[in-house]
mmCIF file of C-alpha atoms in Angstrom:
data_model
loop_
_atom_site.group_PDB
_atom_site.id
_atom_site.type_symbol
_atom_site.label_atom_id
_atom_site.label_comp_id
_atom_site.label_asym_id
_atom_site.label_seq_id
_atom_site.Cartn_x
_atom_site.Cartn_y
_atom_site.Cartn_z
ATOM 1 C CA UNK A 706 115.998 44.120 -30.594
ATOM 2 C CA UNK A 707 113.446 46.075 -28.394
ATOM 3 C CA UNK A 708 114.752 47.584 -25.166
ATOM 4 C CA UNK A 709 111.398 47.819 -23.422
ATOM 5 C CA UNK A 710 111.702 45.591 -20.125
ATOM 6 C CA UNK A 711 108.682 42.588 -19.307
ATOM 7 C CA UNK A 712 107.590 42.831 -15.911
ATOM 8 C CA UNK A 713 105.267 39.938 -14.455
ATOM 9 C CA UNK A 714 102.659 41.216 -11.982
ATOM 10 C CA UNK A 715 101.531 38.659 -9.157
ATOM 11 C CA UNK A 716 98.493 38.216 -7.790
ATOM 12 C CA UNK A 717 97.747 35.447 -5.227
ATOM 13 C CA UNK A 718 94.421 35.989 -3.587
ATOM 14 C CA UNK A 719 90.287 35.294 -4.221
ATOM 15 C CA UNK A 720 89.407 38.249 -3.398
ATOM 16 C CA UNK A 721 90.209 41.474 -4.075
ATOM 17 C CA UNK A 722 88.436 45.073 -2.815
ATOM 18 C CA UNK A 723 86.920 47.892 -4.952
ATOM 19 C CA UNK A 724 89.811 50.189 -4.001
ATOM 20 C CA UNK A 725 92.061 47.487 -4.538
ATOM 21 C CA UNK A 726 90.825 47.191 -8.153
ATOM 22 C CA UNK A 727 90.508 50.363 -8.883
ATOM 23 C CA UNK A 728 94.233 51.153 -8.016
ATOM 24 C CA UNK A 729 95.779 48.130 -10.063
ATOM 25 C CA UNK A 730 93.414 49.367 -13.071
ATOM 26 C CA UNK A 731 95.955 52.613 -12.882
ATOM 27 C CA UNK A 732 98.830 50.715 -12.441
ATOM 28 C CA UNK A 733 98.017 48.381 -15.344
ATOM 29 C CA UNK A 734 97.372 51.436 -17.785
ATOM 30 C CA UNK A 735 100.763 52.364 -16.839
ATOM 31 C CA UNK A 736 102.716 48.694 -17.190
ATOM 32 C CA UNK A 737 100.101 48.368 -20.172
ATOM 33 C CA UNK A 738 101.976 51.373 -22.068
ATOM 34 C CA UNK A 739 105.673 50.999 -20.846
ATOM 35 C CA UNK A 740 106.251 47.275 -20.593
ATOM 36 C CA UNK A 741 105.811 43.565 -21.840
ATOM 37 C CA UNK A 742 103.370 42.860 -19.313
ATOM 38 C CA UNK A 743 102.183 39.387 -18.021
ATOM 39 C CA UNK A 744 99.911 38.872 -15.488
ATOM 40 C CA UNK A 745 99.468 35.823 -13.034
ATOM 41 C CA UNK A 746 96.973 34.705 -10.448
ATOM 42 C CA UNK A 747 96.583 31.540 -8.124
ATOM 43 C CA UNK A 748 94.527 31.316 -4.749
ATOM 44 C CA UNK A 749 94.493 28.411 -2.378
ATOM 45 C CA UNK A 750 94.461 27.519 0.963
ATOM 46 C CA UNK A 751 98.341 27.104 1.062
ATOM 47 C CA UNK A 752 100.714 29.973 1.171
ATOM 48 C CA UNK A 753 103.514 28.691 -0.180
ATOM 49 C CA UNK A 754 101.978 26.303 -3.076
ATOM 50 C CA UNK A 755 100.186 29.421 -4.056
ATOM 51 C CA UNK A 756 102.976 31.635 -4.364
ATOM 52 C CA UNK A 757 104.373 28.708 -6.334
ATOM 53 C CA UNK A 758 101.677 28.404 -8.775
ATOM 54 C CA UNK A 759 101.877 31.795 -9.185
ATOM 55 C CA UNK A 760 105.190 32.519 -10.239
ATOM 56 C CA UNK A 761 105.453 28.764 -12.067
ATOM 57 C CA UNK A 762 102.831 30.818 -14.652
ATOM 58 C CA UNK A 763 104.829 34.378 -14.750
ATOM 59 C CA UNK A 764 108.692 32.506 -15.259
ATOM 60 C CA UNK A 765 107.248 29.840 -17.610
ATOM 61 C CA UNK A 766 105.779 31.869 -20.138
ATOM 62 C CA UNK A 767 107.174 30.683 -24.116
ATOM 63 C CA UNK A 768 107.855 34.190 -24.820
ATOM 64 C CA UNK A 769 110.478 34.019 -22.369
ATOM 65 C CA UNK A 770 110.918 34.952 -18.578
ATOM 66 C CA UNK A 771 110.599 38.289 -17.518
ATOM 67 C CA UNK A 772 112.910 40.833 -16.444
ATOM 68 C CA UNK A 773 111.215 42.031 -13.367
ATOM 69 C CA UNK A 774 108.413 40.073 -11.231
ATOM 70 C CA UNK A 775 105.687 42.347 -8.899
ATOM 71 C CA UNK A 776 104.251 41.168 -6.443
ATOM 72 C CA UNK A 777 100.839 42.413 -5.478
ATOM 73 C CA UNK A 778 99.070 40.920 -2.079
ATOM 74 C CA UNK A 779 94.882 40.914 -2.168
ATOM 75 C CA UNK A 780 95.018 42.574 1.090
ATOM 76 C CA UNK A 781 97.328 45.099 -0.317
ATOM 77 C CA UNK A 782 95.780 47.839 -2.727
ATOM 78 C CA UNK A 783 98.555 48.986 -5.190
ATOM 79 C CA UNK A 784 99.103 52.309 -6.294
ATOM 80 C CA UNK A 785 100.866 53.618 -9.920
ATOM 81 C CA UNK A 786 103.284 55.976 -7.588
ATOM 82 C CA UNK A 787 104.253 53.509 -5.230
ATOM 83 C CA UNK A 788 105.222 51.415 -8.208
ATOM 84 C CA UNK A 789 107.279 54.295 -10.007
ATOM 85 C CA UNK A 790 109.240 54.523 -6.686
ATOM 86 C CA UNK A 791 109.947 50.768 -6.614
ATOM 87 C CA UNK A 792 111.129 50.893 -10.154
ATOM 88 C CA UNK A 793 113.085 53.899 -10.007
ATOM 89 C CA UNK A 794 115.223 52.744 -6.784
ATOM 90 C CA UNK A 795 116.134 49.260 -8.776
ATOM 91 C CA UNK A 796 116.893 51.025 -12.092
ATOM 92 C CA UNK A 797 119.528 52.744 -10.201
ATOM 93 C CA UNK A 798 120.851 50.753 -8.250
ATOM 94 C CA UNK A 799 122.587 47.584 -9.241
ATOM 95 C CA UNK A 800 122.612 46.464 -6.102
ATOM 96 C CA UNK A 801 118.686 46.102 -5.095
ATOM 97 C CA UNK A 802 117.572 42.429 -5.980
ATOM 98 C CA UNK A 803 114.531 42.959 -4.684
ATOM 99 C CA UNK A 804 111.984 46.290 -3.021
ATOM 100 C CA UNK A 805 109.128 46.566 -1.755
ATOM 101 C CA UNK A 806 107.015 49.024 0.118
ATOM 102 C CA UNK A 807 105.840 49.183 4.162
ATOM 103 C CA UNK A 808 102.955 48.366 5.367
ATOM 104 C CA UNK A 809 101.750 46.821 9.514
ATOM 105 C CA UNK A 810 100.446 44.181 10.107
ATOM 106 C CA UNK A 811 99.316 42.748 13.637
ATOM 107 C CA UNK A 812 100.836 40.130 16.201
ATOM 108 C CA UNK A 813 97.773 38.614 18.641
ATOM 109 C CA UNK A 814 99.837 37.009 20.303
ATOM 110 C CA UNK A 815 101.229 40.028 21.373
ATOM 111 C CA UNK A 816 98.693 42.510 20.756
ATOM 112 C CA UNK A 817 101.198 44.495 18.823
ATOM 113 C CA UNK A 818 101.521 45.797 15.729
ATOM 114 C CA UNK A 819 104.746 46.000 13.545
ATOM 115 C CA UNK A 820 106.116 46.897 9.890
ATOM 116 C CA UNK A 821 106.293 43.976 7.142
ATOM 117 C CA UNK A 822 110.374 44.157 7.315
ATOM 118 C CA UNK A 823 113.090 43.845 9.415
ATOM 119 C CA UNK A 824 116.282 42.737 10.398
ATOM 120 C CA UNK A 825 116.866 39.313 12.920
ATOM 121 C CA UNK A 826 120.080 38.773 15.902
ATOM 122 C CA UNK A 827 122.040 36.240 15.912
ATOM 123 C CA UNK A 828 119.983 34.333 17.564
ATOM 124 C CA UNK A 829 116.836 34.236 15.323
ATOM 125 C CA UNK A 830 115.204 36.975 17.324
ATOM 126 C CA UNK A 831 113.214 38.939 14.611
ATOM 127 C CA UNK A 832 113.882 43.208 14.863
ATOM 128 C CA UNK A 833 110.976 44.879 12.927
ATOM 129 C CA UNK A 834 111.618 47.802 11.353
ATOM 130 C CA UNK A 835 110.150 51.117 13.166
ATOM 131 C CA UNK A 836 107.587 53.238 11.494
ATOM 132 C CA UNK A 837 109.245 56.223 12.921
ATOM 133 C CA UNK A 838 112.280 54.731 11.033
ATOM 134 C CA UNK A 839 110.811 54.273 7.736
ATOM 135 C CA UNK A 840 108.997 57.660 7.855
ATOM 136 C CA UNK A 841 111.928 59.782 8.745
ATOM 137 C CA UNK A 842 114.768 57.792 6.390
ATOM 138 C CA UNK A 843 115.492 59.475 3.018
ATOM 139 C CA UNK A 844 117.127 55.942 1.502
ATOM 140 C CA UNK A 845 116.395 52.568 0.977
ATOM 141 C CA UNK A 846 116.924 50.514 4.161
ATOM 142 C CA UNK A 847 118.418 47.338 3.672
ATOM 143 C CA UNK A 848 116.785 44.505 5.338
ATOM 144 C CA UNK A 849 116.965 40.736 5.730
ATOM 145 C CA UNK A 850 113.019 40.228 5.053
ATOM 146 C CA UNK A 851 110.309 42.069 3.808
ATOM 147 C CA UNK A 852 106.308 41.277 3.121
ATOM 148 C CA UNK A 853 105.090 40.612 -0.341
ATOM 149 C CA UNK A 854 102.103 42.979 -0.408
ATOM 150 C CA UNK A 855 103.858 45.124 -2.635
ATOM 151 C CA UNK A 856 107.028 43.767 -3.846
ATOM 152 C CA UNK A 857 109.268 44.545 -7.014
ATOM 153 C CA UNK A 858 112.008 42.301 -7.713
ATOM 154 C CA UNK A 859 114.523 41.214 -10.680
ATOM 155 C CA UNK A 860 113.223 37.484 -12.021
ATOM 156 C CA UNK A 861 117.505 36.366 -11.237
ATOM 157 C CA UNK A 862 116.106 36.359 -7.723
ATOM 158 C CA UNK A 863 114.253 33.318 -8.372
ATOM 159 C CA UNK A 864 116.552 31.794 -11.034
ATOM 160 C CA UNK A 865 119.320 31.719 -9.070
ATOM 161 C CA UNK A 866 117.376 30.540 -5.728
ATOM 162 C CA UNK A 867 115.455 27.679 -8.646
ATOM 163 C CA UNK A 868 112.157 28.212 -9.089
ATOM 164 C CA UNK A 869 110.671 24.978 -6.960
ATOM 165 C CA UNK A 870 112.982 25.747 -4.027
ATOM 166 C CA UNK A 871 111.462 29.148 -3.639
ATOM 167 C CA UNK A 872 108.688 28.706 -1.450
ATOM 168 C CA UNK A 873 109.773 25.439 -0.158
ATOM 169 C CA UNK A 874 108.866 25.505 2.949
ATOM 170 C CA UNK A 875 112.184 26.238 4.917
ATOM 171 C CA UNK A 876 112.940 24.980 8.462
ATOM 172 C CA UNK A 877 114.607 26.889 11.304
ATOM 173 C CA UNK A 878 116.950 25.383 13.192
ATOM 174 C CA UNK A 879 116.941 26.399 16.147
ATOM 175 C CA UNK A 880 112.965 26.843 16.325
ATOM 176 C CA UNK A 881 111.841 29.976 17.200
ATOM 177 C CA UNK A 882 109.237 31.124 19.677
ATOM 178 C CA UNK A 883 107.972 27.410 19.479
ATOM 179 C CA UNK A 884 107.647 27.385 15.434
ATOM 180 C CA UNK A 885 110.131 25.297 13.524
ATOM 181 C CA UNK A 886 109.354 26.982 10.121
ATOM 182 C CA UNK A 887 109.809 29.970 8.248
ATOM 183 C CA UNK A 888 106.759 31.893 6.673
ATOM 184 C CA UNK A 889 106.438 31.920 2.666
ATOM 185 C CA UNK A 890 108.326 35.192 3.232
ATOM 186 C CA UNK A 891 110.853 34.724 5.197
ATOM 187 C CA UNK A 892 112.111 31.722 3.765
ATOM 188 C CA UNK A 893 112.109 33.367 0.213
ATOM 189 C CA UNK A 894 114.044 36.003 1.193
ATOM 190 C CA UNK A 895 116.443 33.889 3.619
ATOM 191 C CA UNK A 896 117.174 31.803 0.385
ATOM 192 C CA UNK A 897 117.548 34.880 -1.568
ATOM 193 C CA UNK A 898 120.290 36.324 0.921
ATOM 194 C CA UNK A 899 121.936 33.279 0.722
ATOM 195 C CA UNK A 900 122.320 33.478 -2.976
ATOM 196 C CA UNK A 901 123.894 36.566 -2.832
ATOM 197 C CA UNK A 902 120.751 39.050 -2.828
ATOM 198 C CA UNK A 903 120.331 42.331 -1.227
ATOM 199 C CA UNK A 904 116.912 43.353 -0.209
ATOM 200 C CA UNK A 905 115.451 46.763 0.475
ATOM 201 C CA UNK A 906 112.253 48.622 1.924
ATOM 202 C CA UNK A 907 111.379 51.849 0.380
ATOM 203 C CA UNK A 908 110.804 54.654 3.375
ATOM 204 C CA UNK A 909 108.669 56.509 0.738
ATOM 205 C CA UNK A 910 106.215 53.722 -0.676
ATOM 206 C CA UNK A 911 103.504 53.170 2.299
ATOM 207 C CA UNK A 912 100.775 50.390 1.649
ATOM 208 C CA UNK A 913 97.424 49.884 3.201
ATOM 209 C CA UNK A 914 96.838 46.527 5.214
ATOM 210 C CA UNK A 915 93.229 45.506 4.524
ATOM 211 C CA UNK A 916 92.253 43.093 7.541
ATOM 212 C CA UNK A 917 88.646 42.035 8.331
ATOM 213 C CA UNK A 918 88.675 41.070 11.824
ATOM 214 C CA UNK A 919 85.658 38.473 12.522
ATOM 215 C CA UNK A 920 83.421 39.232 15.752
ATOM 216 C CA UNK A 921 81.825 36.015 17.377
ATOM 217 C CA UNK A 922 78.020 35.865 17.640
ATOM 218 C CA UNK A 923 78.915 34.451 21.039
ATOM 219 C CA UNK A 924 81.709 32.862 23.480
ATOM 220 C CA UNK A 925 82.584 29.410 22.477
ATOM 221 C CA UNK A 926 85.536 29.033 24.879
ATOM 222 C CA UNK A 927 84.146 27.765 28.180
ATOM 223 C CA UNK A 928 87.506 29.923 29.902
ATOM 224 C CA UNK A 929 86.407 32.891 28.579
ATOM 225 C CA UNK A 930 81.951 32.345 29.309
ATOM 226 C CA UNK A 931 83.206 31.956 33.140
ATOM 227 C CA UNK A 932 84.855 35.048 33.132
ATOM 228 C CA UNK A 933 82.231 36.750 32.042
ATOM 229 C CA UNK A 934 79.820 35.936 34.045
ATOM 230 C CA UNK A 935 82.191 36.020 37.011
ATOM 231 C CA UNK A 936 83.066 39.807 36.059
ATOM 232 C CA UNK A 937 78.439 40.146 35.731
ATOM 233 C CA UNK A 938 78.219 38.459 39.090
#
């Protein structure tokens, strides 16, 4: 019986960058020549029923479901270190269902910008994880929730959670700062907690954010066009 692990890499998205591809053609060489490798895409204009397609293709495979699952965001170029990290931290320890690397990501609501991972109160409120944290810790840091840009967990993660509950969309109750349900992410890895699942951000694995911010030809708001030309009068 062979003792090389299958790993299932992820890829929900349309469309992916030139440095994007050009790091997952490393990291594939790499999977290519150490595991069973399976790969799996799905884009839509859903969150959640993408994710869904996406891992109904990697966990329903006839060879068999695989022993690890990667997840790779389009916005998120990968990188063969950041992976050898990931995998490194599971393999030795037990413990770690699920890790992934840090990477911002911006709030307009309150023009701020925080790390993909964190930790929430007892009452819902949502406590990011610092970068100052993550850049001066020299272990994993366990946390309630974590982005799937670059994520590596075990496939019991979703076996135990079932795979169609996953990224059900899961409500919060209370609602929180007006929204009454969780993102794709949050509600995976509430659900995974809940099955007994610890999850982890690696201080050492940073990932890129690629955003393309839009800017309007012209005002459309009628709020904002009298401003303006109050501030020109």
């Amino acid at each position: 019986m062979s003792d090389v692990k299958s790993i299932a890499v992820l890829m929900p998205g349309s469309s992916f960058s030139n440095r994007w591809v050009a790091e997952l053609m490393d990291l594939y060489a790499h999977l290519l020549s150490h595991y069973h490798l399976r790969m799996s895409w799905a884009e839509g204009n859903n969150i959640y029923l993408t994710r869904e397609n996406c891992l109904a293709q990697a966990m329903g495979d006839p060879n068999g479901q695989p022993d690890y699952l990667l997840w790779l965001d389009s916005d998120n170029p990968p990188s063969r270190a950041g992976f050898e990290l990931l995998m490194a931290a599971m393999e030795a320890s037990p413990e770690v269902s699920a890790v992934g690397g840090w990477y911002r990501f911006f709030l307009p609501d309150s023009l701020s910008v925080h790390l993909a991972a964190g930790l929430r109160d007892n009452d819902g409120k949502c406590h990011h994880v610092s970068e100052e944290q993550a850049r001066q810790t020299e272990h994993l840091i366990e946390v309630e929730f974590i982005g799937f840009g670059f994520c590596l967990m075990r496939s019991k993660v979703v076996q135990d959670i079932g795979l169609y509950k996953c990224f059900e969309p899961l409500l919060m109750d209370p609602p929180r700062n007006g929204r009454t349900w969780c993102t794709d992410d949050d509600g995976f890895f509430a659900r995974a907690r809940a099955a007994g699942h610890r999850v982890f951000v690696h201080p050492a694995v940073f990932v890129e954010h690629e955003k393309r911010i839009n800017v309007p030809g012209r005002f459309e708001s009628p709020v904002q066009t009298k401003t303006l030309e109050k501030e020109l009068a």
